mmCIF file of C-alpha atoms and ligand atoms in Angstrom:
data_model
loop_
_atom_site.group_PDB
_atom_site.id
_atom_site.type_symbol
_atom_site.label_atom_id
_atom_site.label_comp_id
_atom_site.label_asym_id
_atom_site.label_seq_id
_atom_site.Cartn_x
_atom_site.Cartn_y
_atom_site.Cartn_z
ATOM 1 C CA MET Q 1 -28.696 122.289 54.526
ATOM 2 C CA ASN Q 2 -31.322 122.667 57.223
ATOM 3 C CA THR Q 3 -31.888 119.982 59.677
ATOM 4 C CA ALA Q 4 -35.058 118.548 57.951
ATOM 5 C CA ASP Q 5 -33.136 118.178 54.483
ATOM 6 C CA ARG Q 6 -30.191 116.456 56.367
ATOM 7 C CA VAL Q 7 -32.757 114.108 58.153
ATOM 8 C CA LEU Q 8 -34.515 113.494 54.856
ATOM 9 C CA ALA Q 9 -31.276 112.833 52.928
ATOM 10 C CA ILE Q 10 -30.320 110.081 55.245
ATOM 11 C CA LEU Q 11 -33.830 108.335 55.282
ATOM 12 C CA ALA Q 12 -34.008 108.686 51.515
ATOM 13 C CA ARG Q 13 -30.725 107.171 50.992
ATOM 14 C CA GLU Q 14 -31.012 104.386 53.486
ATOM 15 C CA LYS Q 15 -34.608 103.281 52.424
ATOM 16 C CA GLU Q 16 -34.548 101.101 55.501
ATOM 17 C CA TYR Q 17 -35.133 101.888 59.252
ATOM 18 C CA VAL Q 18 -32.689 104.153 60.678
ATOM 19 C CA SER Q 19 -32.652 104.707 64.339
ATOM 20 C CA GLY Q 20 -33.146 108.307 65.747
ATOM 21 C CA GLU Q 21 -29.833 107.670 67.726
ATOM 22 C CA ASP Q 22 -28.034 107.001 64.498
ATOM 23 C CA ILE Q 23 -29.629 109.941 62.769
ATOM 24 C CA SER Q 24 -28.788 112.105 65.571
ATOM 25 C CA SER Q 25 -25.081 111.161 65.699
ATOM 26 C CA ARG Q 26 -24.740 111.468 61.876
ATOM 27 C CA ILE Q 27 -25.949 114.985 61.860
ATOM 28 C CA GLY Q 28 -24.466 115.898 65.191
ATOM 29 C CA LEU Q 29 -27.642 117.282 66.601
ATOM 30 C CA SER Q 30 -29.860 116.062 69.693
ATOM 31 C CA ARG Q 31 -32.573 113.494 69.554
ATOM 32 C CA ALA Q 32 -35.027 116.080 70.175
ATOM 33 C CA ALA Q 33 -33.782 118.067 67.067
ATOM 34 C CA VAL Q 34 -34.285 114.827 64.939
ATOM 35 C CA ASN Q 35 -37.738 114.378 66.402
ATOM 36 C CA ALA Q 36 -38.807 117.882 65.470
ATOM 37 C CA ALA Q 37 -37.430 117.535 61.913
ATOM 38 C CA VAL Q 38 -39.428 114.215 61.621
ATOM 39 C CA LYS Q 39 -42.583 115.945 62.662
ATOM 40 C CA ALA Q 40 -42.049 118.831 60.355
ATOM 41 C CA LEU Q 41 -41.342 116.667 57.461
ATOM 42 C CA ARG Q 42 -44.594 114.708 58.142
ATOM 43 C CA SER Q 43 -46.483 117.750 58.236
ATOM 44 C CA ALA Q 44 -45.111 118.702 54.800
ATOM 45 C CA GLY Q 45 -46.533 115.457 53.532
ATOM 46 C CA TYR Q 46 -43.670 112.928 53.902
ATOM 47 C CA GLU Q 47 -44.963 109.535 55.139
ATOM 48 C CA ILE Q 48 -42.411 108.581 57.823
ATOM 49 C CA ASP Q 49 -42.985 105.315 59.723
ATOM 50 C CA SER Q 50 -41.519 104.967 63.185
ATOM 51 C CA VAL Q 51 -41.183 101.560 65.152
ATOM 52 C CA THR Q 52 -39.773 101.163 68.478
ATOM 53 C CA ASN Q 53 -36.388 99.938 68.591
ATOM 54 C CA LYS Q 54 -36.045 100.164 64.701
ATOM 55 C CA GLY Q 55 -36.373 103.799 64.226
ATOM 56 C CA TYR Q 56 -37.630 105.784 61.147
ATOM 57 C CA ARG Q 57 -38.304 104.802 57.546
ATOM 58 C CA LEU Q 58 -39.271 107.081 54.615
ATOM 59 C CA LEU Q 59 -42.398 105.389 52.986
ATOM 60 C CA SER Q 60 -43.448 108.061 50.402
ATOM 61 C CA ALA Q 61 -42.420 111.637 49.612
ATOM 62 C CA PRO Q 62 -44.143 114.534 47.640
ATOM 63 C CA ASP Q 63 -42.995 115.128 44.310
ATOM 64 C CA VAL Q 64 -41.000 118.492 45.490
ATOM 65 C CA LEU Q 65 -37.427 119.263 44.486
ATOM 66 C CA ASN Q 66 -35.381 119.727 47.570
ATOM 67 C CA LEU Q 67 -31.665 119.046 48.834
ATOM 68 C CA GLY Q 68 -32.998 116.098 51.079
ATOM 69 C CA LEU Q 69 -34.524 114.096 48.414
ATOM 70 C CA LEU Q 70 -31.748 114.909 46.066
ATOM 71 C CA GLY Q 71 -29.376 113.461 48.593
ATOM 72 C CA ALA Q 72 -30.504 110.113 47.702
ATOM 73 C CA TYR Q 73 -28.744 110.413 44.333
ATOM 74 C CA ILE Q 74 -26.194 113.108 44.908
ATOM 75 C CA SER Q 75 -23.239 113.034 47.372
ATOM 76 C CA ASP Q 76 -23.024 115.471 50.304
ATOM 77 C CA GLU Q 77 -20.051 117.251 48.664
ATOM 78 C CA ARG Q 78 -21.892 117.813 45.440
ATOM 79 C CA LEU Q 79 -24.987 119.012 47.366
ATOM 80 C CA GLU Q 80 -22.814 121.908 48.667
ATOM 81 C CA SER Q 81 -22.772 123.689 45.323
ATOM 82 C CA LEU Q 82 -26.459 123.030 44.621
ATOM 83 C CA THR Q 83 -29.071 125.640 45.767
ATOM 84 C CA VAL Q 84 -32.860 124.598 45.503
ATOM 85 C CA LEU Q 85 -35.527 127.158 45.619
ATOM 86 C CA ASN Q 86 -39.209 126.925 45.992
ATOM 87 C CA SER Q 87 -39.878 129.801 43.909
ATOM 88 C CA THR Q 88 -37.782 132.552 42.242
ATOM 89 C CA ASP Q 89 -38.084 134.839 39.279
ATOM 90 C CA SER Q 90 -35.458 133.211 37.120
ATOM 91 C CA THR Q 91 -32.745 130.677 37.930
ATOM 92 C CA ASN Q 92 -30.449 132.191 35.462
ATOM 93 C CA LYS Q 93 -30.722 135.492 37.161
ATOM 94 C CA VAL Q 94 -30.017 134.042 40.599
ATOM 95 C CA LEU Q 95 -26.968 132.168 39.313
ATOM 96 C CA ARG Q 96 -25.677 135.295 37.431
ATOM 97 C CA GLU Q 97 -25.635 136.951 40.842
ATOM 98 C CA MET Q 98 -23.839 133.939 42.377
ATOM 99 C CA ALA Q 99 -21.265 133.992 39.465
ATOM 100 C CA PHE Q 100 -20.649 137.850 39.997
ATOM 101 C CA ASP Q 101 -19.996 136.944 43.599
ATOM 102 C CA GLY Q 102 -17.182 134.325 42.498
ATOM 103 C CA ALA Q 103 -19.232 130.971 42.551
ATOM 104 C CA PRO Q 104 -17.053 128.270 40.883
ATOM 105 C CA ALA Q 105 -17.849 126.259 37.704
ATOM 106 C CA GLY Q 106 -20.602 123.699 38.650
ATOM 107 C CA GLN Q 107 -22.456 125.817 40.840
ATOM 108 C CA THR Q 108 -26.179 124.890 40.156
ATOM 109 C CA VAL Q 109 -29.591 126.612 41.059
ATOM 110 C CA ILE Q 110 -32.810 124.496 40.749
ATOM 111 C CA ALA Q 111 -36.238 126.161 41.364
ATOM 112 C CA ASN Q 112 -39.679 124.352 41.750
ATOM 113 C CA GLU Q 113 -41.415 127.522 40.039
ATOM 114 C CA GLN Q 114 -40.328 130.581 38.363
ATOM 115 C CA SER Q 115 -42.260 133.630 38.185
ATOM 116 C CA ALA Q 116 -40.370 135.290 35.191
ATOM 117 C CA GLY Q 117 -38.770 132.330 33.457
ATOM 118 C CA ARG Q 118 -36.671 133.538 30.549
ATOM 119 C CA GLY Q 119 -36.649 131.961 27.152
ATOM 120 C CA ARG Q 120 -34.635 132.814 23.998
ATOM 121 C CA MET Q 121 -35.380 135.786 21.900
ATOM 122 C CA GLY Q 122 -36.805 137.607 24.923
ATOM 123 C CA ARG Q 123 -39.660 135.281 25.408
ATOM 124 C CA ASN Q 124 -41.060 133.946 28.522
ATOM 125 C CA PHE Q 125 -40.557 130.274 29.630
ATOM 126 C CA PHE Q 126 -43.842 128.778 31.236
ATOM 127 C CA SER Q 127 -42.589 127.485 34.616
ATOM 128 C CA PRO Q 128 -45.580 126.371 36.677
ATOM 129 C CA ARG Q 129 -44.971 125.056 40.144
ATOM 130 C CA ASP Q 130 -44.068 121.545 40.890
ATOM 131 C CA ASN Q 131 -44.411 120.081 37.428
ATOM 132 C CA GLY Q 132 -41.149 121.144 35.674
ATOM 133 C CA ILE Q 133 -37.510 121.337 36.384
ATOM 134 C CA TYR Q 134 -35.986 124.652 35.956
ATOM 135 C CA LEU Q 135 -32.145 124.572 36.369
ATOM 136 C CA SER Q 136 -29.356 126.783 35.846
ATOM 137 C CA TYR Q 137 -25.585 125.455 35.665
ATOM 138 C CA LEU Q 138 -22.553 127.656 35.840
ATOM 139 C CA LEU Q 139 -19.372 127.214 33.540
ATOM 140 C CA ARG Q 140 -16.242 129.064 33.577
ATOM 141 C CA PRO Q 141 -14.289 127.864 30.224
ATOM 142 C CA ASP Q 142 -11.146 129.870 29.815
ATOM 143 C CA VAL Q 143 -11.586 130.485 26.164
ATOM 144 C CA ALA Q 144 -12.715 133.033 23.711
ATOM 145 C CA PRO Q 145 -16.453 133.470 23.170
ATOM 146 C CA ALA Q 146 -16.593 132.099 19.689
ATOM 147 C CA GLU Q 147 -14.944 128.835 20.991
ATOM 148 C CA ALA Q 148 -17.833 128.273 23.286
ATOM 149 C CA VAL Q 149 -20.663 128.184 20.704
ATOM 150 C CA THR Q 150 -20.747 124.411 20.866
ATOM 151 C CA LEU Q 151 -21.633 124.084 24.554
ATOM 152 C CA THR Q 152 -25.379 124.620 23.815
ATOM 153 C CA ALA Q 153 -25.486 121.773 21.294
ATOM 154 C CA TRP Q 154 -23.520 119.636 23.698
ATOM 155 C CA THR Q 155 -26.013 120.437 26.380
ATOM 156 C CA ALA Q 156 -28.854 119.350 24.303
ATOM 157 C CA ALA Q 157 -27.076 115.902 23.816
ATOM 158 C CA ALA Q 158 -26.483 115.723 27.572
ATOM 159 C CA MET Q 159 -30.191 116.478 28.311
ATOM 160 C CA VAL Q 160 -31.394 113.768 25.794
ATOM 161 C CA ARG Q 161 -29.290 111.306 27.795
ATOM 162 C CA ALA Q 162 -30.597 112.424 31.125
ATOM 163 C CA VAL Q 163 -34.266 112.145 30.048
ATOM 164 C CA LYS Q 164 -33.743 108.827 28.341
ATOM 165 C CA LYS Q 165 -32.015 107.371 31.376
ATOM 166 C CA VAL Q 166 -35.049 108.434 33.825
ATOM 167 C CA ALA Q 167 -37.930 108.374 31.545
ATOM 168 C CA GLY Q 168 -37.036 105.478 29.184
ATOM 169 C CA THR Q 169 -37.761 107.565 26.082
ATOM 170 C CA ALA Q 170 -35.443 109.622 24.226
ATOM 171 C CA PRO Q 171 -36.574 112.988 23.009
ATOM 172 C CA GLY Q 172 -35.426 114.355 19.483
ATOM 173 C CA ILE Q 173 -33.252 117.449 19.117
ATOM 174 C CA LYS Q 174 -34.476 120.325 17.139
ATOM 175 C CA TRP Q 175 -31.537 122.301 15.988
ATOM 176 C CA VAL Q 176 -29.836 123.788 17.893
ATOM 177 C CA ASN Q 177 -31.047 123.042 21.496
ATOM 178 C CA ASP Q 178 -34.959 122.315 21.852
ATOM 179 C CA LEU Q 179 -36.005 118.827 22.774
ATOM 180 C CA TYR Q 180 -39.116 117.483 21.195
ATOM 181 C CA MET Q 181 -41.269 114.474 22.053
ATOM 182 C CA ASN Q 182 -44.153 113.609 19.460
ATOM 183 C CA GLY Q 183 -43.532 116.892 17.625
ATOM 184 C CA LYS Q 184 -44.054 118.933 20.801
ATOM 185 C CA LYS Q 185 -41.398 120.792 22.655
ATOM 186 C CA ILE Q 186 -40.763 119.410 26.200
ATOM 187 C CA CYS Q 187 -37.454 121.213 26.986
ATOM 188 C CA GLY Q 188 -35.603 124.635 26.099
ATOM 189 C CA ILE Q 189 -32.214 125.626 26.801
ATOM 190 C CA LEU Q 190 -31.020 129.363 27.246
ATOM 191 C CA THR Q 191 -27.367 130.026 27.430
ATOM 192 C CA GLU Q 192 -26.080 133.328 28.650
ATOM 193 C CA MET Q 193 -22.554 134.328 28.490
ATOM 194 C CA SER Q 194 -20.696 137.135 30.193
ATOM 195 C CA VAL Q 195 -17.324 138.246 28.801
ATOM 196 C CA GLU Q 196 -14.501 140.214 30.524
ATOM 197 C CA SER Q 197 -14.316 143.581 28.707
ATOM 198 C CA GLU Q 198 -10.414 143.868 29.417
ATOM 199 C CA THR Q 199 -9.427 140.551 28.026
ATOM 200 C CA GLY Q 200 -12.357 139.561 25.582
ATOM 201 C CA ARG Q 201 -12.304 136.187 27.362
ATOM 202 C CA ILE Q 202 -15.459 134.495 28.925
ATOM 203 C CA ASP Q 203 -16.008 135.224 32.564
ATOM 204 C CA SER Q 204 -18.969 132.925 32.926
ATOM 205 C CA ILE Q 205 -21.464 131.000 30.941
ATOM 206 C CA ILE Q 206 -24.876 130.052 32.433
ATOM 207 C CA ILE Q 207 -26.768 127.236 30.890
ATOM 208 C CA GLY Q 208 -30.382 127.418 31.817
ATOM 209 C CA ILE Q 209 -32.598 124.330 31.146
ATOM 210 C CA GLY Q 210 -36.449 124.115 31.535
ATOM 211 C CA ILE Q 211 -38.174 120.742 31.281
ATOM 212 C CA ASN Q 212 -41.763 120.137 31.321
ATOM 213 C CA VAL Q 213 -41.981 116.891 33.279
ATOM 214 C CA ASN Q 214 -45.422 116.030 34.686
ATOM 215 C CA THR Q 215 -47.574 118.963 33.305
ATOM 216 C CA ALA Q 216 -50.968 117.968 32.137
ATOM 217 C CA LYS Q 217 -51.810 119.044 28.512
ATOM 218 C CA ASP Q 218 -54.703 121.386 29.546
ATOM 219 C CA ASP Q 219 -52.411 123.170 32.041
ATOM 220 C CA PHE Q 220 -50.318 124.834 29.315
ATOM 221 C CA PRO Q 221 -51.580 128.285 28.373
ATOM 222 C CA GLU Q 222 -53.614 128.227 25.156
ATOM 223 C CA ASP Q 223 -51.080 129.912 22.944
ATOM 224 C CA ILE Q 224 -48.468 127.307 23.530
ATOM 225 C CA ARG Q 225 -50.807 124.341 23.897
ATOM 226 C CA ASP Q 226 -50.272 123.275 20.370
ATOM 227 C CA ILE Q 227 -46.604 123.327 20.293
ATOM 228 C CA ALA Q 228 -45.492 122.551 23.909
ATOM 229 C CA SER Q 229 -45.975 119.403 26.117
ATOM 230 C CA SER Q 230 -44.478 117.510 28.935
ATOM 231 C CA ILE Q 231 -42.599 114.107 29.164
ATOM 232 C CA ALA Q 232 -45.651 112.769 31.196
ATOM 233 C CA ALA Q 233 -48.296 113.960 28.730
ATOM 234 C CA GLU Q 234 -46.421 112.473 25.742
ATOM 235 C CA THR Q 235 -45.249 109.054 27.382
ATOM 236 C CA GLY Q 236 -48.331 108.517 29.594
ATOM 237 C CA ASN Q 237 -46.021 107.965 32.607
ATOM 238 C CA ARG Q 238 -45.147 110.364 35.480
ATOM 239 C CA VAL Q 239 -41.479 110.859 36.108
ATOM 240 C CA SER Q 240 -39.755 111.476 39.310
ATOM 241 C CA ARG Q 241 -38.432 115.009 38.993
ATOM 242 C CA THR Q 242 -35.820 114.354 41.818
ATOM 243 C CA ALA Q 243 -34.552 111.509 39.761
ATOM 244 C CA LEU Q 244 -34.349 113.466 36.411
ATOM 245 C CA ALA Q 245 -32.809 116.669 38.280
ATOM 246 C CA ALA Q 246 -30.091 114.403 39.710
ATOM 247 C CA ALA Q 247 -29.418 112.734 36.235
ATOM 248 C CA MET Q 248 -29.324 116.336 34.667
ATOM 249 C CA ILE Q 249 -26.821 117.355 37.136
ATOM 250 C CA GLY Q 250 -24.887 114.168 36.643
ATOM 251 C CA GLU Q 251 -24.928 114.768 32.808
ATOM 252 C CA LEU Q 252 -23.778 118.568 33.188
ATOM 253 C CA ASP Q 253 -20.877 117.559 35.537
ATOM 254 C CA LYS Q 254 -19.818 115.085 32.759
ATOM 255 C CA LEU Q 255 -20.135 117.716 30.242
ATOM 256 C CA ASN Q 256 -18.097 120.278 32.190
ATOM 257 C CA ALA Q 257 -15.380 117.688 32.408
ATOM 258 C CA ASP Q 258 -15.466 116.400 28.883
ATOM 259 C CA TRP Q 259 -15.753 119.753 26.898
ATOM 260 C CA PRO Q 260 -14.065 120.336 24.487
ATOM 261 C CA LYS Q 261 -11.999 117.112 24.372
ATOM 262 C CA LYS Q 262 -14.756 114.468 23.996
ATOM 263 C CA LYS Q 263 -16.360 116.126 20.838
ATOM 264 C CA ASP Q 264 -17.020 112.921 19.099
ATOM 265 C CA ASP Q 265 -19.014 111.445 21.703
ATOM 266 C CA TYR Q 266 -21.403 114.336 21.915
ATOM 267 C CA LEU Q 267 -21.500 115.042 18.121
ATOM 268 C CA GLU Q 268 -22.377 111.221 17.528
ATOM 269 C CA ALA Q 269 -25.231 111.445 20.058
ATOM 270 C CA TYR Q 270 -26.452 114.699 18.749
ATOM 271 C CA ARG Q 271 -26.612 113.371 15.129
ATOM 272 C CA GLN Q 272 -28.532 110.321 16.574
ATOM 273 C CA TYR Q 273 -31.165 112.124 18.138
ATOM 274 C CA ASP Q 274 -31.370 115.224 15.669
ATOM 275 C CA MET Q 275 -34.712 115.553 14.125
ATOM 276 C CA THR Q 276 -34.080 118.572 12.020
ATOM 277 C CA CYS Q 277 -32.061 117.093 9.123
ATOM 278 C CA GLY Q 278 -33.892 116.007 6.002
ATOM 279 C CA ARG Q 279 -36.900 118.256 6.766
ATOM 280 C CA ASP Q 280 -38.376 121.631 5.323
ATOM 281 C CA ILE Q 281 -37.687 124.553 7.787
ATOM 282 C CA ASN Q 282 -37.799 128.120 7.880
ATOM 283 C CA VAL Q 283 -34.549 129.919 8.993
ATOM 284 C CA ILE Q 284 -35.520 132.809 11.141
ATOM 285 C CA SER Q 285 -32.652 135.488 11.279
ATOM 286 C CA ARG Q 286 -32.912 139.053 12.279
ATOM 287 C CA GLY Q 287 -36.490 139.377 11.507
ATOM 288 C CA SER Q 288 -36.369 137.583 8.196
ATOM 289 C CA VAL Q 289 -37.911 134.012 7.603
ATOM 290 C CA ARG Q 290 -36.481 132.001 4.598
ATOM 291 C CA PRO Q 291 -37.763 128.558 3.702
ATOM 292 C CA ALA Q 292 -35.010 126.090 3.187
ATOM 293 C CA GLU Q 293 -34.194 122.292 3.664
ATOM 294 C CA ALA Q 294 -32.018 121.152 6.548
ATOM 295 C CA ILE Q 295 -29.366 119.144 5.210
ATOM 296 C CA THR Q 296 -26.863 117.914 7.771
ATOM 297 C CA ILE Q 297 -25.248 118.589 11.054
ATOM 298 C CA ASN Q 298 -21.578 119.644 10.511
ATOM 299 C CA ASP Q 299 -18.615 118.596 12.555
ATOM 300 C CA ASP Q 300 -18.838 121.876 14.376
ATOM 301 C CA PHE Q 301 -22.570 121.412 15.215
ATOM 302 C CA SER Q 302 -23.602 124.119 12.709
ATOM 303 C CA LEU Q 303 -26.542 123.261 10.521
ATOM 304 C CA LYS Q 304 -26.147 123.038 6.599
ATOM 305 C CA VAL Q 305 -29.201 124.228 4.956
ATOM 306 C CA LYS Q 306 -30.169 124.538 1.291
ATOM 307 C CA TYR Q 307 -32.412 127.324 -0.079
ATOM 308 C CA PRO Q 308 -34.699 126.876 -2.906
ATOM 309 C CA GLY Q 309 -32.326 128.480 -5.388
ATOM 310 C CA GLY Q 310 -29.618 125.646 -4.498
ATOM 311 C CA GLU Q 311 -27.429 127.851 -2.487
ATOM 312 C CA THR Q 312 -26.173 126.370 0.853
ATOM 313 C CA GLU Q 313 -25.332 128.111 4.280
ATOM 314 C CA ASP Q 314 -23.794 126.804 7.604
ATOM 315 C CA LEU Q 315 -25.948 128.111 10.324
ATOM 316 C CA SER Q 316 -23.981 128.524 13.625
ATOM 317 C CA SER Q 317 -26.577 130.368 15.604
ATOM 318 C CA GLY Q 318 -30.162 131.728 15.254
ATOM 319 C CA GLU Q 319 -33.279 129.734 15.070
ATOM 320 C CA VAL Q 320 -35.125 127.417 12.783
ATOM 321 C CA SER Q 321 -38.701 126.409 12.819
ATOM 322 C CA LEU Q 322 -39.689 123.061 11.556
ATOM 323 C CA LYS Q 323 -42.733 122.649 9.210
ATOM 324 C CA LEU Q 324 -44.513 119.960 10.811
ATOM 325 C CA VAL Q 325 -46.707 117.943 8.396
HETATM 326 C C1 BTN S 401 -36.169 128.530 25.326
HETATM 327 O O1 BTN S 401 -36.899 127.624 25.089
HETATM 328 O O2 BTN S 401 -36.551 129.630 24.653
HETATM 329 C C2 BTN S 401 -35.260 128.434 26.434
HETATM 330 C C3 BTN S 401 -35.936 128.291 27.768
HETATM 331 C C4 BTN S 401 -34.964 128.358 28.901
HETATM 332 C C5 BTN S 401 -35.705 128.149 30.159
HETATM 333 C C6 BTN S 401 -34.802 127.875 31.394
HETATM 334 S S1 BTN S 401 -35.682 127.519 32.901
HETATM 335 C C7 BTN S 401 -34.158 127.654 33.716
HETATM 336 C C8 BTN S 401 -33.501 128.761 33.314
HETATM 337 N N1 BTN S 401 -34.029 130.194 33.839
HETATM 338 C C9 BTN S 401 -34.694 130.893 33.103
HETATM 339 O O3 BTN S 401 -35.033 131.906 33.380
HETATM 340 N N2 BTN S 401 -34.608 130.335 31.791
HETATM 341 C C10 BTN S 401 -34.030 128.912 31.841
#
């Protein structure tokens, strides 16, 4: 962490006046270094009050994701395995390189903006600056690939909890892992796996999550304006991206500890927030589109569908599109 982030983390945690001397002894740097950091933070838009004999107090901060502000919610130890970037091509790509270099499970990369955000099926994920959260999380479960398919659904349930905690409104889950509010997509999840060729076991799984947090409706490109939205556009309230990113990390750490033992907890949440069952859908698979009715979420998170002829199928991957009326 750089000096400005370390000073910011102290001010964001304390919320009260902290003396320059106290800050300097906590971070082990001179008073002059603390003063310089405060000056740099002020010119970056942080409002920091200073009162003689009392010290510094953070009055307001720009809505930017960084280690300093996240420090108000996350311990120093956890911050060590978190990388926050202003801009990158894709957080999944950055984390993939870190995974190749041996990063442990739990390693997390967040960006304020992505220039080449990746979505499922080779699509792009619209990732504008400072309005969304683009986060990738590393898992290293020691299992065969087929056993890990449920992680995606678990992640959807975990992200509903994070959004509900911070925004006060729970999104619905469109099978298997898109989150919706008022019929529009506010969050997408892309899970990428790498398998050891010698053993056939998983080397790493990267869960990439993109949430549209404060994006205005008109700021979405025209081609997705009717289908995508943000939490703020749907609830009418702006959300602290720092608080939401911290809640997402908390839920992902919990998932990492819970998987696969606490399945019932995640299955119950998944079914509670599911918005697919009981609806007419299109099943999209290898270029074909078949109309069907979504029946139920099975115990393994697969989706039971019924085709017009009465035949049923359990889908464990692929994509469905909802027919919204
Ligand atoms: C989808 O809806 O198709 C999945 C979108 C996943 C987007 C996230 S944003 C963070 C991570 N980095 C990426 O390049 N993609 C994922």
